[in-house]
mmCIF file of C-alpha atoms in Angstrom:
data_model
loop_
_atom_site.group_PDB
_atom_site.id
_atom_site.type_symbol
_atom_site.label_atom_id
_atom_site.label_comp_id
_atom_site.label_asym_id
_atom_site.label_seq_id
_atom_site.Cartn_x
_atom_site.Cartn_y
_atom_site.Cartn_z
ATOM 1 C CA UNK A 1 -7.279 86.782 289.520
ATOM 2 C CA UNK A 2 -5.009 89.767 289.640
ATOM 3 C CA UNK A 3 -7.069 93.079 290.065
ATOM 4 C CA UNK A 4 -6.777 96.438 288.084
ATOM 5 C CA UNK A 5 -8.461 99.646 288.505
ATOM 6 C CA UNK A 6 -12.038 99.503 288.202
ATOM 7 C CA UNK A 7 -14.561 101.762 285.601
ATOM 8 C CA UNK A 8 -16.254 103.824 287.955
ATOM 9 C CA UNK A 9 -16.432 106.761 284.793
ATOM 10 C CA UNK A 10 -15.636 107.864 281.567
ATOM 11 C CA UNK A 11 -11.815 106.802 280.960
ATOM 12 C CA UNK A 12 -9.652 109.728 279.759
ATOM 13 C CA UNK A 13 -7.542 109.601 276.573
ATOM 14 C CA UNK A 14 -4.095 108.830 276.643
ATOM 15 C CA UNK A 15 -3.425 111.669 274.166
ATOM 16 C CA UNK A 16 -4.829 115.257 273.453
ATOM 17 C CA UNK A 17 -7.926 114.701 270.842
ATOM 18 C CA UNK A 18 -9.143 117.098 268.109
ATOM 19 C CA UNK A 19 -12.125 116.649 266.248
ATOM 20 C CA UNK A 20 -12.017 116.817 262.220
ATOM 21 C CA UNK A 21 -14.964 116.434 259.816
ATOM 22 C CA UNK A 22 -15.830 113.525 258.299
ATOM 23 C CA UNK A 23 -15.391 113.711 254.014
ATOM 24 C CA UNK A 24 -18.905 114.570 252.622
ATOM 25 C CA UNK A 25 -19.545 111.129 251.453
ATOM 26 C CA UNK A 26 -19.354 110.104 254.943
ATOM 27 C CA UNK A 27 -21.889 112.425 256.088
ATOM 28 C CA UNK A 28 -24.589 110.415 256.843
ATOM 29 C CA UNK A 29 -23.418 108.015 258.980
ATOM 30 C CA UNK A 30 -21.245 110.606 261.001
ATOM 31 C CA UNK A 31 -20.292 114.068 260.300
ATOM 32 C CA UNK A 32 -16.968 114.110 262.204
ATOM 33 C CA UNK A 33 -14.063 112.240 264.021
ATOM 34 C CA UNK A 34 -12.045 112.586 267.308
ATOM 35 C CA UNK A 35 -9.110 111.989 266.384
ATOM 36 C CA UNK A 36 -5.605 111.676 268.682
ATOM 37 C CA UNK A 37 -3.024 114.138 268.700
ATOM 38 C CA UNK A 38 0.570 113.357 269.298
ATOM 39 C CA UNK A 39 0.959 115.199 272.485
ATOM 40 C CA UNK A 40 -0.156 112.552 275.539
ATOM 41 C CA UNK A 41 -2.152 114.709 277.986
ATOM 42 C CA UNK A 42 -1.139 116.270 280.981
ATOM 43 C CA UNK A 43 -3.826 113.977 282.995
ATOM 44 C CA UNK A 44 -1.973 110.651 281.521
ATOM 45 C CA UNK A 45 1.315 112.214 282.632
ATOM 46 C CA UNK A 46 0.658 113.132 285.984
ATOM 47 C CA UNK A 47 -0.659 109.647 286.533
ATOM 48 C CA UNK A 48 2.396 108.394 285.616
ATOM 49 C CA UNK A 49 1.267 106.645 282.407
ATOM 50 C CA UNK A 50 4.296 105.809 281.308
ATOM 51 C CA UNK A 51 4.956 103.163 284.384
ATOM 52 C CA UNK A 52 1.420 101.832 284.284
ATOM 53 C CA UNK A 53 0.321 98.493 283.281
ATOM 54 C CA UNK A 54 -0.936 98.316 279.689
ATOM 55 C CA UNK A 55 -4.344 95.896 279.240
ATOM 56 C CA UNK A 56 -6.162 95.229 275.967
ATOM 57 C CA UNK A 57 -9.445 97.284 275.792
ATOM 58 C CA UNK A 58 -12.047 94.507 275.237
ATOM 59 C CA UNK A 59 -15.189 95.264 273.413
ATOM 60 C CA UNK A 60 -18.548 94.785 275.375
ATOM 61 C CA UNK A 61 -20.754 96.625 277.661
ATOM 62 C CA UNK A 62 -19.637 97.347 281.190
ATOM 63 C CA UNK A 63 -20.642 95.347 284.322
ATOM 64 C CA UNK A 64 -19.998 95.501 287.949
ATOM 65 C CA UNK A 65 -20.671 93.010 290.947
ATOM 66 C CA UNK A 66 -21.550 94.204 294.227
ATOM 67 C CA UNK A 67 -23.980 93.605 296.628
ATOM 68 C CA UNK A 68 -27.965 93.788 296.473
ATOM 69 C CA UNK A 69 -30.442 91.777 298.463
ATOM 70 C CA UNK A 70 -27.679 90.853 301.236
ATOM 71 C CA UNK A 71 -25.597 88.952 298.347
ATOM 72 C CA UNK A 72 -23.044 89.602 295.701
ATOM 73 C CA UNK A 73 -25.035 90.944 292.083
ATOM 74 C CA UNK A 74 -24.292 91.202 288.459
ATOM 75 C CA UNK A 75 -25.493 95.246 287.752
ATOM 76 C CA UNK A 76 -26.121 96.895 284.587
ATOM 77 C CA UNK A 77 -24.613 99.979 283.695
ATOM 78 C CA UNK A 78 -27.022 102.445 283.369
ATOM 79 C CA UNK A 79 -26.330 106.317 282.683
ATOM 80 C CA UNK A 80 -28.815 109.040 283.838
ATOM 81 C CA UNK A 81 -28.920 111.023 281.044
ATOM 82 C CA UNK A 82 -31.049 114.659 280.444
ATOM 83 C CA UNK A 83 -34.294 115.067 278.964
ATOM 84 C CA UNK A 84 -34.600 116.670 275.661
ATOM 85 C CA UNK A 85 -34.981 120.125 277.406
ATOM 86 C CA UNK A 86 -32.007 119.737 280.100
ATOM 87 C CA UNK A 87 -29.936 118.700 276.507
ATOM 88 C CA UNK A 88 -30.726 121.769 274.699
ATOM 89 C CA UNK A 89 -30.164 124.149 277.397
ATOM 90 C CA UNK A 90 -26.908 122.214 278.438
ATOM 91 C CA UNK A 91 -26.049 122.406 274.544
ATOM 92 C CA UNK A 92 -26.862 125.818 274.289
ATOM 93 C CA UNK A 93 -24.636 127.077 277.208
ATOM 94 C CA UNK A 94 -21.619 124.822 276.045
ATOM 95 C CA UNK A 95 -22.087 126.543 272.508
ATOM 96 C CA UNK A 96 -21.762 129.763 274.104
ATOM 97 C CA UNK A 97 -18.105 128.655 274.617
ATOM 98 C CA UNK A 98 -18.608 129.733 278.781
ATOM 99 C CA UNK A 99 -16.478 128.017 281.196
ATOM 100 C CA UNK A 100 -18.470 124.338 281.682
ATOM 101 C CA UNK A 101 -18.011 124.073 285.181
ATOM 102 C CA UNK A 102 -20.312 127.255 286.068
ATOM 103 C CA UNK A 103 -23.498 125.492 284.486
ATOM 104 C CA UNK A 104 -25.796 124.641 286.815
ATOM 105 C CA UNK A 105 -27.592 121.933 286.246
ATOM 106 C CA UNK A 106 -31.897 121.280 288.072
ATOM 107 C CA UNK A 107 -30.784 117.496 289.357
ATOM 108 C CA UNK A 108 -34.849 117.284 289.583
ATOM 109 C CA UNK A 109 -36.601 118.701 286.380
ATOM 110 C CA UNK A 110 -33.340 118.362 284.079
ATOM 111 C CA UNK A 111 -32.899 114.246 283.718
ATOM 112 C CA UNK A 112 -35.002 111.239 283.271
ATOM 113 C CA UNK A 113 -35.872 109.265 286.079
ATOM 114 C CA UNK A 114 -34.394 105.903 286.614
ATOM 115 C CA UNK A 115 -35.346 102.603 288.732
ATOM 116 C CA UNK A 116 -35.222 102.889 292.132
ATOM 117 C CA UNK A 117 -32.408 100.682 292.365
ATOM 118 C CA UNK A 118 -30.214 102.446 290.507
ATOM 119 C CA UNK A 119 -27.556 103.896 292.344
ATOM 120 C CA UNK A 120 -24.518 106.047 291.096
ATOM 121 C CA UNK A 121 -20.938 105.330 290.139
ATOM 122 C CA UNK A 122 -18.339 105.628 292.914
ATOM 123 C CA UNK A 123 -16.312 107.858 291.195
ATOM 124 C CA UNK A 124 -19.163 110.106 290.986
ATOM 125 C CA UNK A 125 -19.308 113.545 292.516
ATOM 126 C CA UNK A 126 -22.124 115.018 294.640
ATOM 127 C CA UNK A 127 -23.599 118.120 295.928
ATOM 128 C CA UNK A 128 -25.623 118.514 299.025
ATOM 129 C CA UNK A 129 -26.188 114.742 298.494
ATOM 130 C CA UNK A 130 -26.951 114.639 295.298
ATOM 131 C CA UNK A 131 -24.749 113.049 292.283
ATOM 132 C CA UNK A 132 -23.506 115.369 289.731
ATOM 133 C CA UNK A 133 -23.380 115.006 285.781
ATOM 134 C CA UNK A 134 -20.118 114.595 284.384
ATOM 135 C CA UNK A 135 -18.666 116.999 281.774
ATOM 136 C CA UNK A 136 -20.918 115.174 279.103
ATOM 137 C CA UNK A 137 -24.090 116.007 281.183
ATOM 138 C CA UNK A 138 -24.597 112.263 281.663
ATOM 139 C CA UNK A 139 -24.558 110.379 285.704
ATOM 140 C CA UNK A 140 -22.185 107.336 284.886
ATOM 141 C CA UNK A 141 -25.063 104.353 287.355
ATOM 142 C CA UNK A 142 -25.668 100.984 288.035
ATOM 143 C CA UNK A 143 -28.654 98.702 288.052
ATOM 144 C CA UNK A 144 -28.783 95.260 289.642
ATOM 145 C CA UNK A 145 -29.440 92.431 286.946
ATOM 146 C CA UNK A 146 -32.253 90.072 288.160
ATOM 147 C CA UNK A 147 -33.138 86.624 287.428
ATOM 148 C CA UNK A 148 -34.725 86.135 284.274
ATOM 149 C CA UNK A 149 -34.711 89.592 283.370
ATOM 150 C CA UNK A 150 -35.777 91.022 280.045
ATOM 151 C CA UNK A 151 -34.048 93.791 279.359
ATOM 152 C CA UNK A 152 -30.997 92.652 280.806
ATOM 153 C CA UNK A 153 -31.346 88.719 279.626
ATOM 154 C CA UNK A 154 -27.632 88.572 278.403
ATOM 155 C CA UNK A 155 -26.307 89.593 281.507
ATOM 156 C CA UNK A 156 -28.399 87.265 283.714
ATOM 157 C CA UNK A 157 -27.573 84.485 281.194
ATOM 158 C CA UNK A 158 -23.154 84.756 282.515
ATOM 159 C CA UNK A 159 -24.853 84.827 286.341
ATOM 160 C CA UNK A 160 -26.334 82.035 288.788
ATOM 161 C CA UNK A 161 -27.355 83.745 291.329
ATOM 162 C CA UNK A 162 -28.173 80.374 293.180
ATOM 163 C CA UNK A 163 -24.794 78.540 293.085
ATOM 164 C CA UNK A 164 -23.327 81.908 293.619
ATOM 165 C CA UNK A 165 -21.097 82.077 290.500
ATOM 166 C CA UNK A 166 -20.405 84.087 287.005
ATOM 167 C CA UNK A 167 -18.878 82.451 283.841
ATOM 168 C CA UNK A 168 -15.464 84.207 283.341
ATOM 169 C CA UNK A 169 -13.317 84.279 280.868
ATOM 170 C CA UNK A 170 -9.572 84.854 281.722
ATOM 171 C CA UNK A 171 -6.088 83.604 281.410
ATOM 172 C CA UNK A 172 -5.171 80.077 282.258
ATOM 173 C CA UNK A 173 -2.458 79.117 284.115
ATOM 174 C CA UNK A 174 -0.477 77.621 281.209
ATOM 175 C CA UNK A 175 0.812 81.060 278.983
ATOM 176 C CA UNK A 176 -1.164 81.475 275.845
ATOM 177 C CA UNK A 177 -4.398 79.706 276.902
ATOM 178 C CA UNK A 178 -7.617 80.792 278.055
ATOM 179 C CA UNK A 179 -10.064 79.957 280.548
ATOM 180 C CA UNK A 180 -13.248 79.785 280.495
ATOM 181 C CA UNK A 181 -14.493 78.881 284.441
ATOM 182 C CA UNK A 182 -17.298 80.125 286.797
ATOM 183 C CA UNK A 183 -15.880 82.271 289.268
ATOM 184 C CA UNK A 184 -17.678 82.867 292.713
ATOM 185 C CA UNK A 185 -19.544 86.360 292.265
ATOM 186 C CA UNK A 186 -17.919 86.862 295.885
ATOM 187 C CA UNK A 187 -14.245 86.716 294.574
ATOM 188 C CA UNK A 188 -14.718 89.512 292.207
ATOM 189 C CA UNK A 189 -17.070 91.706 294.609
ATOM 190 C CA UNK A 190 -16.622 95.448 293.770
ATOM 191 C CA UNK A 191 -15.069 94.679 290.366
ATOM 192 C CA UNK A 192 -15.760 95.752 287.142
ATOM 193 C CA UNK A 193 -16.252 93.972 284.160
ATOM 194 C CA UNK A 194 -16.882 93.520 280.496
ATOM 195 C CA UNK A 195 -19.760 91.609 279.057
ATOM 196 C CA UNK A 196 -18.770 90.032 275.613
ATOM 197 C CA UNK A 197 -20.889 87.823 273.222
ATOM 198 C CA UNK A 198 -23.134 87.269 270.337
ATOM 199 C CA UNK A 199 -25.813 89.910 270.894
ATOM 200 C CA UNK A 200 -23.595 92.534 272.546
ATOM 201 C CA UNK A 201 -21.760 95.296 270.299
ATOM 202 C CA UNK A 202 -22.697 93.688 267.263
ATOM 203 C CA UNK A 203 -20.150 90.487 268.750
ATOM 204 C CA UNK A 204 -16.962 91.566 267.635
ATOM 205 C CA UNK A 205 -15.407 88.466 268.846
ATOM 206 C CA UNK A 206 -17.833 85.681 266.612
ATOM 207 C CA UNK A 207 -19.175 84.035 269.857
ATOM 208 C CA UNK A 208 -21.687 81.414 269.418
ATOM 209 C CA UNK A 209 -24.590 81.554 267.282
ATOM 210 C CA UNK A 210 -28.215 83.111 267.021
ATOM 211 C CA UNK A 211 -29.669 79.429 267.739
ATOM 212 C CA UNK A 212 -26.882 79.074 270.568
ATOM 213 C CA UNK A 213 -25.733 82.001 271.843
ATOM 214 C CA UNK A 214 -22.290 82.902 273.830
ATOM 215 C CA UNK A 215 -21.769 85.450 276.620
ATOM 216 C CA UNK A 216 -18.678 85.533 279.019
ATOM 217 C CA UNK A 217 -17.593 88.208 281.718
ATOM 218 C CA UNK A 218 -13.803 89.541 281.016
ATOM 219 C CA UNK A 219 -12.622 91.216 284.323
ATOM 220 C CA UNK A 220 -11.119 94.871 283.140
ATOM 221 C CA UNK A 221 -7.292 94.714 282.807
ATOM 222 C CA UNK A 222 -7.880 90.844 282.784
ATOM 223 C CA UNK A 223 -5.056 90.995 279.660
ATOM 224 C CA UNK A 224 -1.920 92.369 279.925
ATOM 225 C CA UNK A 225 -0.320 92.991 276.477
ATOM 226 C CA UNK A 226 3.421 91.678 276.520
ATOM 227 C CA UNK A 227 4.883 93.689 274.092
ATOM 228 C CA UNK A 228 3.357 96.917 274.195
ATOM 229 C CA UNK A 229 4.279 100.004 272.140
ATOM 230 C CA UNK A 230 6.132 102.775 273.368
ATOM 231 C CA UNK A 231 3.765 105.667 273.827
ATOM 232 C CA UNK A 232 4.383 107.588 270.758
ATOM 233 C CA UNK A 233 1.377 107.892 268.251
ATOM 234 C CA UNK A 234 3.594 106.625 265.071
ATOM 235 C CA UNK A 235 4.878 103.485 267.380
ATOM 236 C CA UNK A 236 1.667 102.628 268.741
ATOM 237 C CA UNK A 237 -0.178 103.039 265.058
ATOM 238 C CA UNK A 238 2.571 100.521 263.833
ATOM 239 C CA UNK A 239 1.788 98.352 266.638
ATOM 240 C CA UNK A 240 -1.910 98.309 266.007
ATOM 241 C CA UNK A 241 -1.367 97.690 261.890
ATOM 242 C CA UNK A 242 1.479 94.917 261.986
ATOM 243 C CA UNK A 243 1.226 93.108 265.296
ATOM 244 C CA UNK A 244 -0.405 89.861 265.862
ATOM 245 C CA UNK A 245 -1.256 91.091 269.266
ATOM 246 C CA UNK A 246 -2.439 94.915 268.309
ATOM 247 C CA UNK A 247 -5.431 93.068 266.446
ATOM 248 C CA UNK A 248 -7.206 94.553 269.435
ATOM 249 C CA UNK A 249 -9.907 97.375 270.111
ATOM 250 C CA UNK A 250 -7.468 99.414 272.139
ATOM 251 C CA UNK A 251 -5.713 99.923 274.773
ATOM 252 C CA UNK A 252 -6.044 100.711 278.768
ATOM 253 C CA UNK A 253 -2.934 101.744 280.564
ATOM 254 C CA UNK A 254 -3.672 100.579 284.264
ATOM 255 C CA UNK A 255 -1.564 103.264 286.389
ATOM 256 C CA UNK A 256 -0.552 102.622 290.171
ATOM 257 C CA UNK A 257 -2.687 105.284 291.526
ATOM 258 C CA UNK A 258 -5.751 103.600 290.163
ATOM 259 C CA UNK A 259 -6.070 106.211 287.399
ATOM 260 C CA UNK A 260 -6.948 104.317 284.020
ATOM 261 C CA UNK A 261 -6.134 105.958 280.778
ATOM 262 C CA UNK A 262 -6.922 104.613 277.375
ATOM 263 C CA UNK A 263 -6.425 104.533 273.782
ATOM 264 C CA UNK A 264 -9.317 103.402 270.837
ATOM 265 C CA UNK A 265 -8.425 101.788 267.377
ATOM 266 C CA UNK A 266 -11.140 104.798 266.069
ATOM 267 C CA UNK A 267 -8.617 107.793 267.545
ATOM 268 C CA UNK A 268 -5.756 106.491 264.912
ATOM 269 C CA UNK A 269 -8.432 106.553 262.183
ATOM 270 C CA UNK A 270 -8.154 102.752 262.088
ATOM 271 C CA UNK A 271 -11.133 100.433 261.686
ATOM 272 C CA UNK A 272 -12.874 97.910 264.539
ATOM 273 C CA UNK A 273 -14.326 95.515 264.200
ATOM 274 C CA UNK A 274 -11.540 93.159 262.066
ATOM 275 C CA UNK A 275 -12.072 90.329 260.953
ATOM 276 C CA UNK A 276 -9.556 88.513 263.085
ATOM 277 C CA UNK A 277 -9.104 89.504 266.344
ATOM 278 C CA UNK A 278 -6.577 88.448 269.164
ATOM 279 C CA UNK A 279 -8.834 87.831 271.697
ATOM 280 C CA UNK A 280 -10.870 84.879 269.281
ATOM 281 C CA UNK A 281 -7.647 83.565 267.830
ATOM 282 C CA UNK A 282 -6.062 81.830 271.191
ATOM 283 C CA UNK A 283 -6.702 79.004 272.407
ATOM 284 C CA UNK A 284 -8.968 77.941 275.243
ATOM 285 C CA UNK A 285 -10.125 75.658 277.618
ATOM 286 C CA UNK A 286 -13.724 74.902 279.551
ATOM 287 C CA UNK A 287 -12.702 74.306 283.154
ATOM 288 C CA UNK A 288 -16.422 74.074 284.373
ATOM 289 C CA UNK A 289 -16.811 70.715 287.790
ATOM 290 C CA UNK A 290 -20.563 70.885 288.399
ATOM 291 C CA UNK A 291 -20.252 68.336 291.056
ATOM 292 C CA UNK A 292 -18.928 71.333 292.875
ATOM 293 C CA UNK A 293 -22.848 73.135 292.844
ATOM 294 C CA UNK A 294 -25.637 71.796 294.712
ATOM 295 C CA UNK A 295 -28.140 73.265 292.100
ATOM 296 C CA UNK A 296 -29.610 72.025 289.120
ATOM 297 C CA UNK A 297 -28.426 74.133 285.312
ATOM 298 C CA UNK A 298 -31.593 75.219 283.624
ATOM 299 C CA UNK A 299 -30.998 72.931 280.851
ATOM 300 C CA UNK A 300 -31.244 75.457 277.855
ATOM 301 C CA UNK A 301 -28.488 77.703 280.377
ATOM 302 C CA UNK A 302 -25.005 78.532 279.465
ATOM 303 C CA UNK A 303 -23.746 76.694 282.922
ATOM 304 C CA UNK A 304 -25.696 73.481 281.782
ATOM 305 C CA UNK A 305 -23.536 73.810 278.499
ATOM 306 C CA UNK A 306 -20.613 74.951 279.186
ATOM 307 C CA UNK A 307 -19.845 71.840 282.189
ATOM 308 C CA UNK A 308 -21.018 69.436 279.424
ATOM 309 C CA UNK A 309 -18.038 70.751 277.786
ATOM 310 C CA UNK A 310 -15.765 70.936 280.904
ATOM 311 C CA UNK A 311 -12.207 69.358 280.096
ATOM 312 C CA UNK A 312 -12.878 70.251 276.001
ATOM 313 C CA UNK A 313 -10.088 72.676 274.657
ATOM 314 C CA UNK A 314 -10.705 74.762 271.673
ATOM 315 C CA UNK A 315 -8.072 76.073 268.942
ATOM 316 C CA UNK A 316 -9.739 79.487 269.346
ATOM 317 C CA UNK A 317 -12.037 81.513 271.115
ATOM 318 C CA UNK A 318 -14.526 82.084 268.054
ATOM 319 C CA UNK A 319 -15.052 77.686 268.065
ATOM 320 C CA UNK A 320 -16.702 77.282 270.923
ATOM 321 C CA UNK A 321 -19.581 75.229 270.002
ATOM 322 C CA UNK A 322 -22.701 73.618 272.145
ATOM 323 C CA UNK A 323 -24.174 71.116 270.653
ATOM 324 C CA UNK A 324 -27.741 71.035 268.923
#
């Protein structure tokens, strides 16, 4: 697999934002939008956005794979947010419409602690060895997903940490057909990826069931779009409305210095989830040779069920079915 730039942070917006309330009716569930502007910001230019690779933004919650306990992991991300107190007084100063950068922020008594395993993003910055917030107050982290955990039982369910492998969903070689495969965790070391299925975002996709449920890793930039818009707010709102492959959550424009720079669905004013998406509408097949492993599947595990269904191709994503 081809890799992209990695989410080590907060991804910028490919164009300038504003926010605008939100019609009173609409009050209660949120008071305003962000909206995009037309004018593409001056970060997204000097990054040379308009040369970079553009990816479809896939919908799930962020993952990365490096090492822990002398072998490649599955981690969590985790953001070390303030307490209530380090909030208010971080709120107060940025109400006070001072320059952001001169806050100074008590690394000790201002956030919540985290596991001791937790360690920061890479993209992080520090001072005198300790990370700093970002410009939302929040340190952008990582915990390692263990066996059988609780809290994290979705992720542990696309990782085996025993065979050494993740289930990963990605292009096949044939054009217009996914893959669904286990990939060795030590082929995507110090990757990022997204975690998609049927308890994750409210499953956008339709994966599997409540009795049988679905979860795949999507590498980031794992889907170039072929015909992308130009990058011009009217072209790329026709693109999303009309095009069989806009029926996406956004878009991530991979750019050759690593920089990523994105655009959401939500900044055109255009609903996500639909109905239909392009992502569950291909086609796919299970590529999945357990002879390969020396282990024994936990029989209720997605690896047990997804090699009983290696070979199997499916009209779409979405129909992916195990059997009762």
């Amino acid at each position: 697999m081809r890799r992209r730039g990695a989410v080590q942070r907060k991804v910028p917006c490919l164009f300038v934002t504003e926010v605008k309330d939100e019609p009173s009716a609409k009050r209660e569930r949120q008071p305003f939008k962000v909206l995009a502007t037309d004018t593409i910001t001056g970060k997204a230019l000097e990054a040379d956005v308009h040369n970079a690779v553009p990816t479809e933004k896939v919908d799930g919650t962020c993952c990365y794979v490096t090492t822990y306990k002398g072998q490649p992991y599955l981690w969590a991300r985790l953001d070390r947010k303030p307490t209530k107190q380090g909030e208010k007084r971080f709120k107060r100063f940025l109400y006070s419409l001072e320059d952001c950068k001169e806050f100074v922020w008590n690394i000790e008594e201002d956030f919540k602690p985290v596991p001791d395993t937790w360690i920061p993003a890479k993209d992080i910055e520090f001072s005198n060895g300790n990370p700093l917030p970002d410009e939302n107050g929040h340190m952008p982290g990582w915990v390692p997903v263990e066996k059988h955990s609780k809290q994290y039982c979705w992720h542990s369910s696309v990782v085996n940490y025993e065979a050494g492998i993740a289930l990963v969903l990605k292009h096949h070689a044939d054009p217009g057909l996914l893959e669904i495969s286990p990939v060795p965790l030590s082929e995507i070391l110090e990757q990022t990826l997204e975690l998609i299925g049927t308890n994750i975002n409210a499953n956008p996709y339709g994966l599997g069931s409540k009795k049988h449920p679905v979860h795949l890793l999507v590498p980031h930039g794992a889907f170039e779009i072929k015909n992308p818009p130009a990058l011009k707010q009217n072209d790329i709102l026709s693109w999303f409305e009309s095009c069989t492959e806009g029926k996406v959550e956004g878009i991530v424009w991979h750019c050759h210095d690593g920089c990523l720079i994105k655009l959401h669905r939500h900044h055109l004013g255009l609903p996500w989830p639909l109905a239909e998406t392009y992502l569950n509408s291909q086609p796919v097949v299970i590529s999945f040779n357990r002879m390969k492993y020396d282990c024994d599947f936990e029989p209720k595990s997605l690896f047990h069920h997804f090699s009983k269904l290696d070979g199997q191709r499916f009209d779409r994503l979405k129909d992916i079915k195990f059997d009762a």
